[in-house]
């Protein structure tokens, strides 16, 4: 994911985005996604600023939503995806910034 996600970034959609996401895949890695200046940096290290949003995701639901096999709102309603933090609504932008391959 740290290598592939920046390659899949929709640079036009990310042009004016300044966002830090803390993404935790349950029973898996914890990643920090930093969107800035139409670029994406994915690291396991703590970012230089506090994340705007924290996302906890079931791995199967995360892939199904990423590949547009399940609506994200259904996964949220079932508790498979959860967003918290000071700006949790920004989590819904992730599927627009990194479109399905």
PDB file of N, CA and C in Angstrom:
ATOM      1  N   UNK A   1       0.801  -1.202   0.000  1.00  0.00           N
ATOM      2  CA  UNK A   1       0.000   0.000   0.000  1.00  0.00           C
ATOM      3  C   UNK A   1       0.842   1.264   0.000  1.00  0.00           C
ATOM      4  N   UNK A   2       1.958   1.315   0.741  1.00  0.00           N
ATOM      5  CA  UNK A   2       2.760   2.551   0.704  1.00  0.00           C
ATOM      6  C   UNK A   2       3.312   2.866  -0.679  1.00  0.00           C
ATOM      7  N   UNK A   3       3.507   1.865  -1.506  1.00  0.00           N
ATOM      8  CA  UNK A   3       4.052   2.096  -2.847  1.00  0.00           C
ATOM      9  C   UNK A   3       2.937   2.313  -3.863  1.00  0.00           C
ATOM     10  N   UNK A   4       1.875   1.523  -3.784  1.00  0.00           N
ATOM     11  CA  UNK A   4       0.830   1.562  -4.801  1.00  0.00           C
ATOM     12  C   UNK A   4      -0.133   2.748  -4.661  1.00  0.00           C
ATOM     13  N   UNK A   5      -0.455   3.144  -3.440  1.00  0.00           N
ATOM     14  CA  UNK A   5      -1.436   4.219  -3.268  1.00  0.00           C
ATOM     15  C   UNK A   5      -0.992   5.533  -3.910  1.00  0.00           C
ATOM     16  N   UNK A   6       0.258   5.974  -3.735  1.00  0.00           N
ATOM     17  CA  UNK A   6       0.657   7.221  -4.407  1.00  0.00           C
ATOM     18  C   UNK A   6       0.604   7.123  -5.931  1.00  0.00           C
ATOM     19  N   UNK A   7       0.820   5.938  -6.478  1.00  0.00           N
ATOM     20  CA  UNK A   7       0.765   5.768  -7.930  1.00  0.00           C
ATOM     21  C   UNK A   7      -0.665   5.868  -8.458  1.00  0.00           C
ATOM     22  N   UNK A   8      -1.638   5.505  -7.631  1.00  0.00           N
ATOM     23  CA  UNK A   8      -3.044   5.532  -8.045  1.00  0.00           C
ATOM     24  C   UNK A   8      -3.723   6.866  -7.772  1.00  0.00           C
ATOM     25  N   UNK A   9      -3.029   7.801  -7.170  1.00  0.00           N
ATOM     26  CA  UNK A   9      -3.614   9.091  -6.807  1.00  0.00           C
ATOM     27  C   UNK A   9      -4.138   9.841  -8.032  1.00  0.00           C
ATOM     28  N   UNK A  10      -5.342  10.360  -7.908  1.00  0.00           N
ATOM     29  CA  UNK A  10      -5.917  11.234  -8.932  1.00  0.00           C
ATOM     30  C   UNK A  10      -5.396  12.644  -8.650  1.00  0.00           C
ATOM     31  N   UNK A  11      -4.369  13.048  -9.351  1.00  0.00           N
ATOM     32  CA  UNK A  11      -3.701  14.321  -9.077  1.00  0.00           C
ATOM     33  C   UNK A  11      -4.612  15.529  -9.303  1.00  0.00           C
ATOM     34  N   UNK A  12      -5.515  15.435 -10.243  1.00  0.00           N
ATOM     35  CA  UNK A  12      -6.445  16.550 -10.479  1.00  0.00           C
ATOM     36  C   UNK A  12      -7.387  16.715  -9.289  1.00  0.00           C
ATOM     37  N   UNK A  13      -7.875  15.605  -8.738  1.00  0.00           N
ATOM     38  CA  UNK A  13      -8.775  15.673  -7.587  1.00  0.00           C
ATOM     39  C   UNK A  13      -8.034  16.112  -6.328  1.00  0.00           C
ATOM     40  N   UNK A  14      -6.738  15.834  -6.252  1.00  0.00           N
ATOM     41  CA  UNK A  14      -5.941  16.142  -5.058  1.00  0.00           C
ATOM     42  C   UNK A  14      -5.226  17.488  -5.141  1.00  0.00           C
ATOM     43  N   UNK A  15      -5.498  18.250  -6.176  1.00  0.00           N
ATOM     44  CA  UNK A  15      -4.774  19.498  -6.409  1.00  0.00           C
ATOM     45  C   UNK A  15      -4.842  20.471  -5.229  1.00  0.00           C
ATOM     46  N   UNK A  16      -6.005  20.692  -4.660  1.00  0.00           N
ATOM     47  CA  UNK A  16      -6.157  21.671  -3.575  1.00  0.00           C
ATOM     48  C   UNK A  16      -6.388  21.018  -2.216  1.00  0.00           C
ATOM     49  N   UNK A  17      -5.987  19.763  -2.087  1.00  0.00           N
ATOM     50  CA  UNK A  17      -6.243  19.017  -0.855  1.00  0.00           C
ATOM     51  C   UNK A  17      -5.031  19.097   0.066  1.00  0.00           C
ATOM     52  N   UNK A  18      -5.286  19.431   1.320  1.00  0.00           N
ATOM     53  CA  UNK A  18      -4.264  19.421   2.368  1.00  0.00           C
ATOM     54  C   UNK A  18      -4.862  18.612   3.518  1.00  0.00           C
ATOM     55  N   UNK A  19      -4.486  17.335   3.595  1.00  0.00           N
ATOM     56  CA  UNK A  19      -5.162  16.395   4.480  1.00  0.00           C
ATOM     57  C   UNK A  19      -4.181  15.349   4.988  1.00  0.00           C
ATOM     58  N   UNK A  20      -4.312  14.998   6.268  1.00  0.00           N
ATOM     59  CA  UNK A  20      -3.540  13.892   6.844  1.00  0.00           C
ATOM     60  C   UNK A  20      -4.535  12.897   7.421  1.00  0.00           C
ATOM     61  N   UNK A  21      -4.472  11.662   6.930  1.00  0.00           N
ATOM     62  CA  UNK A  21      -5.342  10.583   7.392  1.00  0.00           C
ATOM     63  C   UNK A  21      -4.519   9.543   8.142  1.00  0.00           C
ATOM     64  N   UNK A  22      -5.039   9.091   9.251  1.00  0.00           N
ATOM     65  CA  UNK A  22      -4.455   7.990  10.014  1.00  0.00           C
ATOM     66  C   UNK A  22      -5.307   6.773   9.682  1.00  0.00           C
ATOM     67  N   UNK A  23      -4.793   5.863   8.866  1.00  0.00           N
ATOM     68  CA  UNK A  23      -5.542   4.695   8.397  1.00  0.00           C
ATOM     69  C   UNK A  23      -5.041   3.452   9.105  1.00  0.00           C
ATOM     70  N   UNK A  24      -5.935   2.805   9.847  1.00  0.00           N
ATOM     71  CA  UNK A  24      -5.605   1.553  10.512  1.00  0.00           C
ATOM     72  C   UNK A  24      -6.455   0.452   9.904  1.00  0.00           C
ATOM     73  N   UNK A  25      -5.793  -0.522   9.304  1.00  0.00           N
ATOM     74  CA  UNK A  25      -6.479  -1.697   8.801  1.00  0.00           C
ATOM     75  C   UNK A  25      -6.462  -2.702   9.952  1.00  0.00           C
ATOM     76  N   UNK A  26      -7.642  -3.097  10.412  1.00  0.00           N
ATOM     77  CA  UNK A  26      -7.725  -3.975  11.583  1.00  0.00           C
ATOM     78  C   UNK A  26      -6.934  -5.262  11.360  1.00  0.00           C
ATOM     79  N   UNK A  27      -6.187  -5.642  12.380  1.00  0.00           N
ATOM     80  CA  UNK A  27      -5.271  -6.789  12.330  1.00  0.00           C
ATOM     81  C   UNK A  27      -4.232  -6.612  11.227  1.00  0.00           C
ATOM     82  N   UNK A  28      -3.920  -5.385  10.918  1.00  0.00           N
ATOM     83  CA  UNK A  28      -2.967  -5.091   9.862  1.00  0.00           C
ATOM     84  C   UNK A  28      -2.180  -3.834  10.153  1.00  0.00           C
ATOM     85  N   UNK A  29      -1.667  -3.199   9.116  1.00  0.00           N
ATOM     86  CA  UNK A  29      -0.795  -2.033   9.310  1.00  0.00           C
ATOM     87  C   UNK A  29      -1.554  -0.763   9.689  1.00  0.00           C
ATOM     88  N   UNK A  30      -0.807   0.148  10.274  1.00  0.00           N
ATOM     89  CA  UNK A  30      -1.288   1.500  10.536  1.00  0.00           C
ATOM     90  C   UNK A  30      -0.477   2.419   9.642  1.00  0.00           C
ATOM     91  N   UNK A  31      -1.172   3.163   8.797  1.00  0.00           N
ATOM     92  CA  UNK A  31      -0.512   4.025   7.831  1.00  0.00           C
ATOM     93  C   UNK A  31      -0.981   5.464   7.995  1.00  0.00           C
ATOM     94  N   UNK A  32      -0.098   6.384   7.679  1.00  0.00           N
ATOM     95  CA  UNK A  32      -0.429   7.805   7.670  1.00  0.00           C
ATOM     96  C   UNK A  32      -0.368   8.277   6.222  1.00  0.00           C
ATOM     97  N   UNK A  33      -1.490   8.786   5.721  1.00  0.00           N
ATOM     98  CA  UNK A  33      -1.588   9.278   4.351  1.00  0.00           C
ATOM     99  C   UNK A  33      -1.594  10.798   4.397  1.00  0.00           C
ATOM    100  N   UNK A  34      -0.612  11.412   3.755  1.00  0.00           N
ATOM    101  CA  UNK A  34      -0.506  12.865   3.727  1.00  0.00           C
ATOM    102  C   UNK A  34      -0.715  13.342   2.296  1.00  0.00           C
ATOM    103  N   UNK A  35      -1.828  14.036   2.079  1.00  0.00           N
ATOM    104  CA  UNK A  35      -2.151  14.622   0.783  1.00  0.00           C
ATOM    105  C   UNK A  35      -1.756  16.085   0.829  1.00  0.00           C
ATOM    106  N   UNK A  36      -0.908  16.505  -0.105  1.00  0.00           N
ATOM    107  CA  UNK A  36      -0.489  17.908  -0.148  1.00  0.00           C
ATOM    108  C   UNK A  36       0.092  18.220  -1.527  1.00  0.00           C
ATOM    109  N   UNK A  37      -0.320  19.339  -2.094  1.00  0.00           N
ATOM    110  CA  UNK A  37       0.199  19.798  -3.390  1.00  0.00           C
ATOM    111  C   UNK A  37       0.074  18.730  -4.469  1.00  0.00           C
ATOM    112  N   UNK A  38      -1.095  18.095  -4.570  1.00  0.00           N
ATOM    113  CA  UNK A  38      -1.391  17.066  -5.572  1.00  0.00           C
ATOM    114  C   UNK A  38      -0.436  15.884  -5.483  1.00  0.00           C
ATOM    115  N   UNK A  39       0.024  15.592  -4.282  1.00  0.00           N
ATOM    116  CA  UNK A  39       0.909  14.449  -4.056  1.00  0.00           C
ATOM    117  C   UNK A  39       0.440  13.705  -2.813  1.00  0.00           C
ATOM    118  N   UNK A  40       0.786  12.437  -2.750  1.00  0.00           N
ATOM    119  CA  UNK A  40       0.435  11.605  -1.612  1.00  0.00           C
ATOM    120  C   UNK A  40       1.688  10.928  -1.088  1.00  0.00           C
ATOM    121  N   UNK A  41       1.879  11.024   0.221  1.00  0.00           N
ATOM    122  CA  UNK A  41       2.966  10.333   0.896  1.00  0.00           C
ATOM    123  C   UNK A  41       2.336   9.366   1.889  1.00  0.00           C
ATOM    124  N   UNK A  42       2.736   8.106   1.813  1.00  0.00           N
ATOM    125  CA  UNK A  42       2.224   7.079   2.719  1.00  0.00           C
ATOM    126  C   UNK A  42       3.386   6.576   3.556  1.00  0.00           C
ATOM    127  N   UNK A  43       3.260   6.687   4.885  1.00  0.00           N
ATOM    128  CA  UNK A  43       4.330   6.242   5.776  1.00  0.00           C
ATOM    129  C   UNK A  43       3.742   5.521   6.984  1.00  0.00           C
ATOM    130  N   UNK A  44       4.599   4.835   7.686  1.00  0.00           N
ATOM    131  CA  UNK A  44       4.226   4.244   8.975  1.00  0.00           C
ATOM    132  C   UNK A  44       4.682   5.144  10.114  1.00  0.00           C
ATOM    133  N   UNK A  45       5.479   6.149   9.791  1.00  0.00           N
ATOM    134  CA  UNK A  45       5.976   7.094  10.786  1.00  0.00           C
ATOM    135  C   UNK A  45       4.914   8.149  11.067  1.00  0.00           C
ATOM    136  N   UNK A  46       4.931   8.673  12.258  1.00  0.00           N
ATOM    137  CA  UNK A  46       4.000   9.727  12.632  1.00  0.00           C
ATOM    138  C   UNK A  46       4.239  10.960  11.754  1.00  0.00           C
ATOM    139  N   UNK A  47       3.162  11.523  11.182  1.00  0.00           N
ATOM    140  CA  UNK A  47       3.329  12.691  10.316  1.00  0.00           C
ATOM    141  C   UNK A  47       3.719  13.926  11.129  1.00  0.00           C
ATOM    142  N   UNK A  48       4.192  14.967  10.451  1.00  0.00           N
ATOM    143  CA  UNK A  48       4.628  16.182  11.154  1.00  0.00           C
ATOM    144  C   UNK A  48       3.496  16.943  11.843  1.00  0.00           C
ATOM    145  N   UNK A  49       2.252  16.668  11.488  1.00  0.00           N
ATOM    146  CA  UNK A  49       1.133  17.344  12.150  1.00  0.00           C
ATOM    147  C   UNK A  49       0.068  16.319  12.561  1.00  0.00           C
ATOM    148  N   UNK A  50      -0.822  16.727  13.404  1.00  0.00           N
ATOM    149  CA  UNK A  50      -1.885  15.856  13.894  1.00  0.00           C
ATOM    150  C   UNK A  50      -2.812  15.466  12.747  1.00  0.00           C
ATOM    151  N   UNK A  51      -3.166  14.181  12.644  1.00  0.00           N
ATOM    152  CA  UNK A  51      -4.080  13.769  11.566  1.00  0.00           C
ATOM    153  C   UNK A  51      -5.430  14.470  11.674  1.00  0.00           C
ATOM    154  N   UNK A  52      -5.987  14.806  10.516  1.00  0.00           N
ATOM    155  CA  UNK A  52      -7.309  15.427  10.470  1.00  0.00           C
ATOM    156  C   UNK A  52      -8.398  14.399  10.755  1.00  0.00           C
ATOM    157  N   UNK A  53      -8.114  13.155  10.391  1.00  0.00           N
ATOM    158  CA  UNK A  53      -9.112  12.107  10.473  1.00  0.00           C
ATOM    159  C   UNK A  53      -8.428  10.772  10.757  1.00  0.00           C
ATOM    160  N   UNK A  54      -9.086   9.949  11.555  1.00  0.00           N
ATOM    161  CA  UNK A  54      -8.597   8.601  11.820  1.00  0.00           C
ATOM    162  C   UNK A  54      -9.620   7.620  11.273  1.00  0.00           C
ATOM    163  N   UNK A  55      -9.157   6.656  10.478  1.00  0.00           N
ATOM    164  CA  UNK A  55     -10.039   5.668   9.875  1.00  0.00           C
ATOM    165  C   UNK A  55      -9.614   4.289  10.354  1.00  0.00           C
ATOM    166  N   UNK A  56     -10.591   3.538  10.854  1.00  0.00           N
ATOM    167  CA  UNK A  56     -10.376   2.151  11.230  1.00  0.00           C
ATOM    168  C   UNK A  56     -11.189   1.314  10.262  1.00  0.00           C
ATOM    169  N   UNK A  57     -10.548   0.349   9.599  1.00  0.00           N
ATOM    170  CA  UNK A  57     -11.221  -0.385   8.540  1.00  0.00           C
ATOM    171  C   UNK A  57     -11.004  -1.889   8.662  1.00  0.00           C
ATOM    172  N   UNK A  58     -12.086  -2.627   8.493  1.00  0.00           N
ATOM    173  CA  UNK A  58     -11.986  -4.066   8.339  1.00  0.00           C
ATOM    174  C   UNK A  58     -11.310  -4.316   6.989  1.00  0.00           C
ATOM    175  N   UNK A  59     -10.317  -5.216   6.906  1.00  0.00           N
ATOM    176  CA  UNK A  59      -9.572  -5.358   5.650  1.00  0.00           C
ATOM    177  C   UNK A  59     -10.421  -5.774   4.451  1.00  0.00           C
ATOM    178  N   UNK A  60     -11.362  -6.684   4.655  1.00  0.00           N
ATOM    179  CA  UNK A  60     -12.207  -7.126   3.535  1.00  0.00           C
ATOM    180  C   UNK A  60     -13.113  -5.988   3.082  1.00  0.00           C
ATOM    181  N   UNK A  61     -13.751  -5.319   4.019  1.00  0.00           N
ATOM    182  CA  UNK A  61     -14.634  -4.203   3.669  1.00  0.00           C
ATOM    183  C   UNK A  61     -13.856  -3.084   2.990  1.00  0.00           C
ATOM    184  N   UNK A  62     -12.631  -2.827   3.461  1.00  0.00           N
ATOM    185  CA  UNK A  62     -11.800  -1.779   2.868  1.00  0.00           C
ATOM    186  C   UNK A  62     -11.532  -2.072   1.389  1.00  0.00           C
ATOM    187  N   UNK A  63     -11.185  -3.312   1.077  1.00  0.00           N
ATOM    188  CA  UNK A  63     -10.938  -3.673  -0.329  1.00  0.00           C
ATOM    189  C   UNK A  63     -12.214  -3.640  -1.156  1.00  0.00           C
ATOM    190  N   UNK A  64     -13.324  -4.116  -0.602  1.00  0.00           N
ATOM    191  CA  UNK A  64     -14.585  -4.091  -1.340  1.00  0.00           C
ATOM    192  C   UNK A  64     -15.031  -2.665  -1.656  1.00  0.00           C
ATOM    193  N   UNK A  65     -14.844  -1.762  -0.714  1.00  0.00           N
ATOM    194  CA  UNK A  65     -15.185  -0.355  -0.967  1.00  0.00           C
ATOM    195  C   UNK A  65     -14.201   0.257  -1.963  1.00  0.00           C
ATOM    196  N   UNK A  66     -12.918  -0.056  -1.808  1.00  0.00           N
ATOM    197  CA  UNK A  66     -11.896   0.500  -2.711  1.00  0.00           C
ATOM    198  C   UNK A  66     -12.125   0.082  -4.160  1.00  0.00           C
ATOM    199  N   UNK A  67     -12.605  -1.150  -4.369  1.00  0.00           N
ATOM    200  CA  UNK A  67     -12.847  -1.645  -5.723  1.00  0.00           C
ATOM    201  C   UNK A  67     -14.300  -1.469  -6.152  1.00  0.00           C
ATOM    202  N   UNK A  68     -15.046  -0.643  -5.420  1.00  0.00           N
ATOM    203  CA  UNK A  68     -16.436  -0.303  -5.741  1.00  0.00           C
ATOM    204  C   UNK A  68     -17.329  -1.532  -5.851  1.00  0.00           C
ATOM    205  N   UNK A  69     -17.105  -2.512  -4.993  1.00  0.00           N
ATOM    206  CA  UNK A  69     -17.955  -3.708  -4.943  1.00  0.00           C
ATOM    207  C   UNK A  69     -19.020  -3.579  -3.868  1.00  0.00           C
ATOM    208  N   UNK A  70     -18.783  -2.674  -2.909  1.00  0.00           N
ATOM    209  CA  UNK A  70     -19.719  -2.393  -1.823  1.00  0.00           C
ATOM    210  C   UNK A  70     -19.764  -0.881  -1.623  1.00  0.00           C
ATOM    211  N   UNK A  71     -20.946  -0.311  -1.457  1.00  0.00           N
ATOM    212  CA  UNK A  71     -21.018   1.126  -1.177  1.00  0.00           C
ATOM    213  C   UNK A  71     -20.376   1.443   0.181  1.00  0.00           C
ATOM    214  N   UNK A  72     -19.649   2.539   0.253  1.00  0.00           N
ATOM    215  CA  UNK A  72     -18.973   2.868   1.509  1.00  0.00           C
ATOM    216  C   UNK A  72     -19.966   3.110   2.633  1.00  0.00           C
ATOM    217  N   UNK A  73     -21.144   3.633   2.320  1.00  0.00           N
ATOM    218  CA  UNK A  73     -22.126   3.911   3.372  1.00  0.00           C
ATOM    219  C   UNK A  73     -22.659   2.614   3.978  1.00  0.00           C
ATOM    220  N   UNK A  74     -22.745   1.546   3.198  1.00  0.00           N
ATOM    221  CA  UNK A  74     -23.171   0.259   3.734  1.00  0.00           C
ATOM    222  C   UNK A  74     -22.111  -0.293   4.687  1.00  0.00           C
ATOM    223  N   UNK A  75     -20.845  -0.173   4.313  1.00  0.00           N
ATOM    224  CA  UNK A  75     -19.751  -0.621   5.184  1.00  0.00           C
ATOM    225  C   UNK A  75     -19.703   0.205   6.468  1.00  0.00           C
ATOM    226  N   UNK A  76     -19.994   1.498   6.362  1.00  0.00           N
ATOM    227  CA  UNK A  76     -20.036   2.355   7.549  1.00  0.00           C
ATOM    228  C   UNK A  76     -21.196   1.940   8.452  1.00  0.00           C
ATOM    229  N   UNK A  77     -22.364   1.711   7.870  1.00  0.00           N
ATOM    230  CA  UNK A  77     -23.545   1.322   8.644  1.00  0.00           C
ATOM    231  C   UNK A  77     -23.343  -0.009   9.363  1.00  0.00           C
ATOM    232  N   UNK A  78     -22.596  -0.903   8.758  1.00  0.00           N
ATOM    233  CA  UNK A  78     -22.339  -2.219   9.373  1.00  0.00           C
ATOM    234  C   UNK A  78     -21.182  -2.191  10.371  1.00  0.00           C
ATOM    235  N   UNK A  79     -20.522  -1.051  10.492  1.00  0.00           N
ATOM    236  CA  UNK A  79     -19.430  -0.932  11.443  1.00  0.00           C
ATOM    237  C   UNK A  79     -18.097  -1.428  10.931  1.00  0.00           C
ATOM    238  N   UNK A  80     -17.989  -1.683   9.626  1.00  0.00           N
ATOM    239  CA  UNK A  80     -16.741  -2.161   9.031  1.00  0.00           C
ATOM    240  C   UNK A  80     -15.761  -1.029   8.758  1.00  0.00           C
ATOM    241  N   UNK A  81     -16.267   0.179   8.594  1.00  0.00           N
ATOM    242  CA  UNK A  81     -15.446   1.374   8.415  1.00  0.00           C
ATOM    243  C   UNK A  81     -15.881   2.387   9.469  1.00  0.00           C
ATOM    244  N   UNK A  82     -14.899   2.982  10.118  1.00  0.00           N
ATOM    245  CA  UNK A  82     -15.218   3.969  11.159  1.00  0.00           C
ATOM    246  C   UNK A  82     -14.246   5.134  11.059  1.00  0.00           C
ATOM    247  N   UNK A  83     -14.781   6.330  11.059  1.00  0.00           N
ATOM    248  CA  UNK A  83     -13.958   7.537  10.999  1.00  0.00           C
ATOM    249  C   UNK A  83     -14.167   8.355  12.262  1.00  0.00           C
ATOM    250  N   UNK A  84     -13.068   8.826  12.828  1.00  0.00           N
ATOM    251  CA  UNK A  84     -13.114   9.675  14.014  1.00  0.00           C
ATOM    252  C   UNK A  84     -12.114  10.805  13.817  1.00  0.00           C
ATOM    253  N   UNK A  85     -11.968  11.627  14.823  1.00  0.00           N
ATOM    254  CA  UNK A  85     -11.019  12.724  14.760  1.00  0.00           C
ATOM    255  C   UNK A  85     -11.718  14.051  14.661  1.00  0.00           C
ATOM    256  N   UNK A  86     -10.932  15.089  14.422  1.00  0.00           N
ATOM    257  CA  UNK A  86     -11.519  16.437  14.401  1.00  0.00           C
ATOM    258  C   UNK A  86     -12.255  16.752  13.111  1.00  0.00           C
ATOM    259  N   UNK A  87     -11.989  16.010  12.024  1.00  0.00           N
ATOM    260  CA  UNK A  87     -12.684  16.230  10.751  1.00  0.00           C
ATOM    261  C   UNK A  87     -13.025  14.877  10.110  1.00  0.00           C
ATOM    262  N   UNK A  88     -13.875  14.045  10.740  1.00  0.00           N
ATOM    263  CA  UNK A  88     -14.129  12.683  10.254  1.00  0.00           C
ATOM    264  C   UNK A  88     -14.805  12.619   8.892  1.00  0.00           C
ATOM    265  N   UNK A  89     -15.545  13.642   8.496  1.00  0.00           N
ATOM    266  CA  UNK A  89     -16.229  13.637   7.204  1.00  0.00           C
ATOM    267  C   UNK A  89     -15.246  13.596   6.026  1.00  0.00           C
ATOM    268  N   UNK A  90     -14.000  13.955   6.260  1.00  0.00           N
ATOM    269  CA  UNK A  90     -13.017  13.931   5.174  1.00  0.00           C
ATOM    270  C   UNK A  90     -12.646  12.515   4.747  1.00  0.00           C
ATOM    271  N   UNK A  91     -12.957  11.527   5.562  1.00  0.00           N
ATOM    272  CA  UNK A  91     -12.651  10.137   5.211  1.00  0.00           C
ATOM    273  C   UNK A  91     -13.388   9.696   3.951  1.00  0.00           C
ATOM    274  N   UNK A  92     -14.552  10.251   3.708  1.00  0.00           N
ATOM    275  CA  UNK A  92     -15.325   9.855   2.526  1.00  0.00           C
ATOM    276  C   UNK A  92     -14.655  10.296   1.226  1.00  0.00           C
ATOM    277  N   UNK A  93     -13.702  11.212   1.298  1.00  0.00           N
ATOM    278  CA  UNK A  93     -13.004  11.695   0.096  1.00  0.00           C
ATOM    279  C   UNK A  93     -11.951  10.707  -0.402  1.00  0.00           C
ATOM    280  N   UNK A  94     -11.582   9.759   0.431  1.00  0.00           N
ATOM    281  CA  UNK A  94     -10.502   8.835   0.080  1.00  0.00           C
ATOM    282  C   UNK A  94     -10.780   8.083  -1.216  1.00  0.00           C
ATOM    283  N   UNK A  95     -12.024   7.623  -1.430  1.00  0.00           N
ATOM    284  CA  UNK A  95     -12.330   6.879  -2.656  1.00  0.00           C
ATOM    285  C   UNK A  95     -12.302   7.780  -3.898  1.00  0.00           C
ATOM    286  N   UNK A  96     -12.429   9.090  -3.721  1.00  0.00           N
ATOM    287  CA  UNK A  96     -12.338  10.015  -4.852  1.00  0.00           C
ATOM    288  C   UNK A  96     -10.890  10.401  -5.152  1.00  0.00           C
ATOM    289  N   UNK A  97     -10.080  10.449  -4.116  1.00  0.00           N
ATOM    290  CA  UNK A  97      -8.675  10.828  -4.301  1.00  0.00           C
ATOM    291  C   UNK A  97      -7.840   9.675  -4.855  1.00  0.00           C
ATOM    292  N   UNK A  98      -8.196   8.459  -4.442  1.00  0.00           N
ATOM    293  CA  UNK A  98      -7.491   7.271  -4.933  1.00  0.00           C
ATOM    294  C   UNK A  98      -8.548   6.382  -5.576  1.00  0.00           C
ATOM    295  N   UNK A  99      -8.814   6.583  -6.862  1.00  0.00           N
ATOM    296  CA  UNK A  99      -9.886   5.827  -7.524  1.00  0.00           C
ATOM    297  C   UNK A  99      -9.517   4.357  -7.687  1.00  0.00           C
ATOM    298  N   UNK A 100     -10.522   3.579  -7.952  1.00  0.00           N
ATOM    299  CA  UNK A 100     -10.337   2.144  -8.153  1.00  0.00           C
ATOM    300  C   UNK A 100      -9.479   1.876  -9.386  1.00  0.00           C
ATOM    301  N   UNK A 101      -8.550   0.928  -9.280  1.00  0.00           N
ATOM    302  CA  UNK A 101      -7.706   0.615 -10.449  1.00  0.00           C
ATOM    303  C   UNK A 101      -8.472  -0.047 -11.564  1.00  0.00           C
TER     304      UNK A 101
END
